[in-house]
Coordinates of C-alpha atoms in Angstrom, one line a residue:
Chain A
M1 CA 12.4 27.0 -20.0
S2 CA 11.8 23.3 -18.8
G3 CA 8.4 23.1 -20.3
L4 CA 7.1 21.8 -17.0
P5 CA 4.0 23.3 -15.8
T6 CA 3.7 25.9 -12.9
T7 CA 0.4 24.9 -11.7
L8 CA -2.3 22.2 -12.1
D9 CA -5.8 22.4 -13.7
A10 CA -9.0 20.3 -14.1
Q11 CA -8.1 19.4 -17.8
S12 CA -4.7 17.9 -16.6
G13 CA -6.5 16.1 -13.8
A14 CA -8.9 14.5 -16.3
R15 CA -5.9 13.5 -18.6
L16 CA -4.2 11.8 -15.5
E17 CA -7.5 9.8 -14.5
A18 CA -7.9 8.5 -18.1
Y19 CA -4.2 7.6 -18.1
L20 CA -4.6 5.7 -14.8
H21 CA -7.8 3.9 -15.8
A22 CA -6.2 3.0 -19.1
H23 CA -3.0 1.6 -17.6
I24 CA -3.7 0.1 -14.1
P25 CA -6.5 -2.4 -13.7
L26 CA -6.7 -2.0 -10.0
V27 CA -7.4 1.7 -10.4
R28 CA -10.6 0.5 -12.0
A29 CA -11.3 -2.1 -9.3
M30 CA -10.8 0.7 -6.7
Q31 CA -12.9 3.2 -8.8
V32 CA -10.3 5.9 -8.3
R33 CA -11.2 9.2 -9.7
V34 CA -9.6 12.7 -9.7
A35 CA -11.5 14.7 -7.1
A36 CA -9.6 17.9 -7.4
C37 CA -6.5 19.3 -9.3
D38 CA -5.8 22.8 -8.9
A39 CA -3.2 25.3 -7.5
S40 CA -3.4 23.6 -4.1
G41 CA -2.4 20.1 -5.5
L42 CA -3.9 16.8 -6.5
T43 CA -6.7 14.9 -4.7
L44 CA -7.8 11.5 -5.7
A45 CA -10.8 9.7 -4.4
A46 CA -12.5 6.4 -4.3
P47 CA -15.8 5.2 -2.9
L48 CA -15.7 3.0 0.1
A49 CA -17.8 0.0 -1.2
P50 CA -15.0 -1.4 -3.4
N51 CA -12.3 -0.7 -0.9
I52 CA -14.0 -1.9 2.4
N53 CA -12.5 -4.4 4.8
H54 CA -13.7 -6.9 7.2
E55 CA -14.4 -4.2 9.8
G56 CA -16.6 -2.0 7.6
S57 CA -13.8 0.6 7.1
A58 CA -11.3 1.3 4.3
F59 CA -8.8 -1.5 3.6
G60 CA -5.3 -0.7 4.5
G61 CA -4.1 -1.7 1.1
S62 CA -6.5 0.8 -0.6
L63 CA -5.4 3.6 1.6
A64 CA -1.8 2.7 0.8
G65 CA -2.6 2.3 -2.9
L66 CA -4.6 5.6 -3.2
A67 CA -1.8 7.7 -1.3
T68 CA 0.8 6.1 -3.6
L69 CA -1.2 7.0 -6.6
T70 CA -1.7 10.5 -5.5
G71 CA 1.9 11.0 -5.0
W72 CA 2.8 9.3 -8.3
G73 CA -0.1 11.4 -10.1
L74 CA 1.5 14.6 -8.9
V75 CA 4.7 13.8 -10.4
W76 CA 3.1 12.5 -13.7
L77 CA 1.2 16.0 -13.7
L78 CA 4.6 17.7 -13.4
L79 CA 6.2 15.8 -16.2
E80 CA 3.3 15.4 -18.5
P81 CA 4.7 17.6 -21.1
V82 CA 8.2 15.6 -21.1
H83 CA 8.4 12.7 -23.3
A84 CA 10.2 9.3 -22.4
T85 CA 10.0 9.9 -18.7
H86 CA 9.6 6.9 -16.2
I87 CA 8.1 7.6 -12.7
V88 CA 8.4 4.9 -9.9
V89 CA 7.9 5.0 -6.3
S90 CA 11.1 3.9 -4.4
T91 CA 10.0 3.7 -0.8
S92 CA 7.1 4.9 1.2
Q93 CA 5.7 5.0 4.9
I94 CA 2.2 5.1 6.0
D95 CA 0.6 5.8 9.4
Y96 CA -3.0 4.8 9.9
L97 CA -4.4 7.0 12.6
R98 CA -8.1 6.4 12.6
P99 CA -10.4 4.2 10.3
V100 CA -11.9 5.6 7.1
T101 CA -15.7 4.9 7.2
D102 CA -16.7 7.1 4.1
T103 CA -15.2 7.9 0.7
L104 CA -11.6 7.6 0.7
A105 CA -9.6 10.9 -0.3
A106 CA -5.9 11.5 -0.5
H107 CA -4.5 14.9 -1.1
C108 CA -0.9 15.7 -2.3
P109 CA 0.1 19.4 -2.0
W110 CA 1.6 21.2 -5.0
P111 CA 5.3 21.1 -3.8
G112 CA 6.0 24.9 -4.3
E113 CA 8.3 26.6 -6.6
A114 CA 11.7 26.2 -4.7
A115 CA 11.2 22.4 -4.7
L116 CA 9.9 22.5 -8.2
D117 CA 12.7 24.5 -9.4
G118 CA 15.3 22.0 -7.9
F119 CA 13.3 19.2 -9.5
R120 CA 13.4 20.7 -13.0
K121 CA 17.2 21.4 -12.7
T122 CA 18.3 18.0 -11.4
L123 CA 16.2 16.3 -14.0
A124 CA 17.6 18.4 -16.8
R125 CA 21.0 17.9 -15.6
R126 CA 21.2 14.3 -14.6
G127 CA 18.2 12.7 -16.5
K128 CA 17.1 11.5 -13.2
V129 CA 15.5 13.0 -10.0
R130 CA 14.0 12.0 -6.7
I131 CA 11.3 13.8 -4.8
T132 CA 9.8 13.2 -1.3
L133 CA 6.1 13.8 -1.4
H134 CA 3.7 13.9 1.6
V135 CA 0.0 12.8 1.3
R136 CA -2.8 13.3 3.9
M137 CA -6.0 11.3 4.0
L138 CA -8.8 13.2 5.7
Q139 CA -12.5 12.4 6.4
Q140 CA -14.5 15.4 7.6
Q141 CA -11.4 17.5 8.2
I142 CA -9.9 14.8 10.6
L143 CA -6.6 13.3 9.7
C144 CA -7.0 9.5 9.2
A145 CA -3.8 8.7 7.5
R146 CA -0.6 10.3 6.5
F147 CA 1.9 9.1 3.9
S148 CA 5.2 10.1 2.7
G149 CA 6.9 8.6 -0.3
D150 CA 10.0 9.0 -2.5
F151 CA 9.3 9.0 -6.3
V152 CA 11.9 8.7 -8.9
A153 CA 11.5 10.2 -12.3
Y154 CA 14.2 9.4 -15.1
H155 CA 14.5 9.6 -18.9
D156 CA 15.2 6.6 -20.9
S157 CA 19.1 6.2 -21.7
P158 CA 19.9 7.8 -24.9
Chain B
M1 CA -2.6 -22.3 27.7
S2 CA -3.5 -19.4 25.6
G3 CA -5.1 -21.6 22.9
L4 CA -3.1 -20.0 20.2
P5 CA -1.5 -22.1 17.7
T6 CA 2.1 -23.0 17.8
T7 CA 2.5 -23.4 14.0
L8 CA 0.6 -23.1 10.6
D9 CA -0.9 -25.6 8.3
A10 CA -2.6 -25.7 4.9
Q11 CA -6.0 -26.0 6.5
S12 CA -5.6 -22.7 8.3
G13 CA -4.4 -21.2 5.1
A14 CA -7.4 -22.3 3.2
R15 CA -9.6 -20.6 5.9
L16 CA -7.5 -17.5 5.9
E17 CA -8.0 -17.4 2.0
A18 CA -11.9 -18.0 2.2
Y19 CA -12.0 -15.1 5.1
L20 CA -10.0 -12.6 2.9
H21 CA -12.2 -13.4 -0.2
A22 CA -15.4 -13.2 1.9
H23 CA -14.7 -9.7 3.4
I24 CA -12.3 -7.6 1.3
P25 CA -13.3 -7.1 -2.4
L26 CA -10.0 -5.8 -3.3
V27 CA -8.6 -9.4 -2.4
R28 CA -10.8 -10.6 -5.1
A29 CA -9.8 -8.0 -7.7
M30 CA -6.2 -8.7 -7.0
Q31 CA -7.0 -12.5 -7.0
V32 CA -4.9 -13.1 -3.9
R33 CA -4.4 -16.7 -2.8
V34 CA -2.6 -18.5 -0.1
A35 CA 0.6 -20.0 -1.8
A36 CA 2.0 -21.5 1.3
C37 CA 1.1 -21.8 5.0
D38 CA 3.4 -23.8 7.0
A39 CA 5.9 -23.9 9.7
S40 CA 8.1 -21.4 8.1
G41 CA 5.2 -18.7 7.9
L42 CA 2.7 -17.5 5.4
T43 CA 3.1 -16.7 1.7
L44 CA 0.3 -14.8 -0.2
A45 CA 0.5 -14.6 -4.0
A46 CA -1.4 -12.7 -6.8
P47 CA -1.1 -13.0 -10.6
L48 CA 0.5 -10.0 -12.5
A49 CA -2.4 -9.4 -14.9
P50 CA -4.8 -7.8 -12.5
N51 CA -2.0 -6.1 -10.6
I52 CA -0.1 -4.7 -13.6
N53 CA 0.9 -1.2 -13.9
H54 CA 1.7 1.4 -16.9
E55 CA 5.3 -0.2 -17.0
G56 CA 4.3 -3.6 -17.4
S57 CA 5.4 -4.6 -13.8
A58 CA 3.6 -4.8 -10.5
F59 CA 1.7 -1.7 -9.4
G60 CA 3.3 -0.4 -6.2
G61 CA -0.1 -0.3 -4.6
S62 CA -0.7 -3.9 -5.2
L63 CA 2.7 -4.8 -3.8
A64 CA 2.1 -2.7 -0.6
G65 CA -1.5 -4.2 -0.3
L66 CA -0.4 -7.7 -0.7
A67 CA 2.4 -7.2 2.0
T68 CA -0.1 -5.7 4.4
L69 CA -2.4 -8.5 3.8
T70 CA 0.4 -11.1 4.5
G71 CA 1.3 -9.4 7.9
W72 CA -2.4 -9.1 8.7
G73 CA -3.1 -12.8 7.7
L74 CA -0.2 -13.9 9.8
V75 CA -1.8 -12.3 12.8
W76 CA -5.2 -13.6 11.8
L77 CA -3.7 -17.1 11.9
L78 CA -2.2 -16.5 15.3
L79 CA -5.6 -15.4 16.6
E80 CA -7.9 -17.6 14.7
P81 CA -9.0 -19.5 18.0
V82 CA -9.6 -16.3 19.9
H83 CA -13.3 -15.0 19.5
A84 CA -13.7 -11.0 19.4
T85 CA -10.4 -10.0 18.4
H86 CA -9.7 -7.3 16.1
I87 CA -6.6 -6.7 14.0
V88 CA -5.6 -3.6 12.3
V89 CA -2.3 -2.3 10.6
S90 CA -1.2 0.8 12.4
T91 CA 2.0 1.9 10.5
S92 CA 4.1 0.3 7.7
Q93 CA 7.1 1.0 5.5
I94 CA 8.0 -0.4 2.0
D95 CA 11.1 -0.3 0.1
Y96 CA 10.7 -1.1 -3.7
L97 CA 14.0 -2.4 -4.7
R98 CA 13.4 -4.1 -8.2
P99 CA 10.2 -4.3 -10.4
V100 CA 8.2 -7.4 -10.3
T101 CA 7.4 -8.7 -13.7
D102 CA 5.8 -11.9 -12.8
T103 CA 3.4 -13.4 -10.1
L104 CA 3.7 -11.2 -7.0
A105 CA 4.6 -13.2 -4.0
A106 CA 4.9 -12.0 -0.3
H107 CA 6.3 -14.0 2.7
C108 CA 6.1 -13.3 6.2
P109 CA 8.0 -15.7 8.4
W110 CA 6.6 -17.3 11.5
P111 CA 7.7 -14.9 14.3
G112 CA 9.3 -17.6 16.6
E113 CA 8.4 -18.9 19.9
A114 CA 10.0 -16.0 22.0
A115 CA 8.2 -13.4 20.1
L116 CA 5.0 -15.5 20.2
D117 CA 5.2 -16.0 23.9
G118 CA 5.5 -12.3 24.7
F119 CA 2.5 -11.7 22.1
R120 CA 0.2 -14.2 24.0
K121 CA 1.0 -13.0 27.3
T122 CA 0.5 -9.3 26.5
L123 CA -2.8 -10.1 24.8
A124 CA -4.1 -12.0 27.6
R125 CA -3.0 -9.4 30.2
R126 CA -3.9 -6.1 28.5
G127 CA -6.3 -7.2 26.0
K128 CA -4.2 -5.5 23.4
V129 CA -0.9 -6.3 21.8
R130 CA 1.2 -4.8 19.0
I131 CA 3.5 -6.8 16.8
T132 CA 6.0 -5.7 14.1
L133 CA 6.1 -8.2 11.3
H134 CA 8.5 -8.2 8.2
V135 CA 7.5 -9.3 4.8
R136 CA 9.9 -9.9 1.9
M137 CA 8.6 -10.1 -1.8
L138 CA 11.0 -12.2 -4.0
Q139 CA 11.0 -13.2 -7.6
Q140 CA 13.3 -16.1 -8.6
Q141 CA 15.1 -15.9 -5.4
I142 CA 15.8 -12.1 -5.7
L143 CA 14.5 -9.6 -3.3
C144 CA 12.2 -7.2 -5.1
A145 CA 10.5 -5.3 -2.0
R146 CA 10.8 -5.4 1.6
F147 CA 7.9 -4.4 4.0
S148 CA 7.9 -4.0 7.8
G149 CA 4.5 -3.2 9.5
D150 CA 3.0 -2.7 13.0
F151 CA -0.2 -4.7 13.6
V152 CA -2.3 -4.2 16.6
A153 CA -4.7 -6.9 17.9
Y154 CA -7.2 -6.2 20.5
H155 CA -10.3 -7.6 22.2
D156 CA -13.7 -5.9 22.4
S157 CA -14.1 -4.1 25.5
P158 CA -16.2 -6.1 28.1

């Protein structure tokens, strides 16, 4: 057993939110919170006011930042029981489809058992693993932005 | 004559910085400033402290946000004399190559007369134009992140 979780729950979401607020000042400035953390995946949200732009909609940098945090956060949740693991984003791409004019929300689905199994085995074997995650940002069921990012997790060298 | 500028100067850079600070709260939280605005292009910078992450380096969302602002800001400078023009980012891609451990700096080069000529003509003819811009983030002459983004400028419909 790798010790990695097989699903998410509200308690792990609360720990992620506390971790992000403790370590990343911009998360506090953006007022990011965990909106949902369950078997379907992770949803982060942030109010519009601190993330607004000159057009009265969400600033692109806030949308990109929130999507990045959502993918990063999902990997953090996958690895929470494992000590001395670093997680970094290595590349990402975002399409802005429609303006977000209310609460920002970004959802990253739980990657599924097959992907997770490969993730666990590669990390155990090589001490390093890359995973591609997709994040969708919706407002009233309408897709406003889609993000994909590669995240790398690695152990400290022995 | 389109009335668009043929180069940049420090005064236009100061106006951009004031505009960003007035309209985008996250720019204030990130403490973004115009570090250079001249014939070579636009450089935005931000101190590490408000943009730091859990690893003691720059938060990926701050890097993506600063790069987005730099491309957006360059288009704003191109269009500053033109009334009723909107500028939005439509898609972007960023590669994180090395951690940034000091001041964040993002440079977008002046696109050059040929690109600018096409930009002006398309905007005048169609009321809308798309431009792809490339932004590099360096620390002590070493490339730490590279960004490319498509920005769309358009006039209000008559």
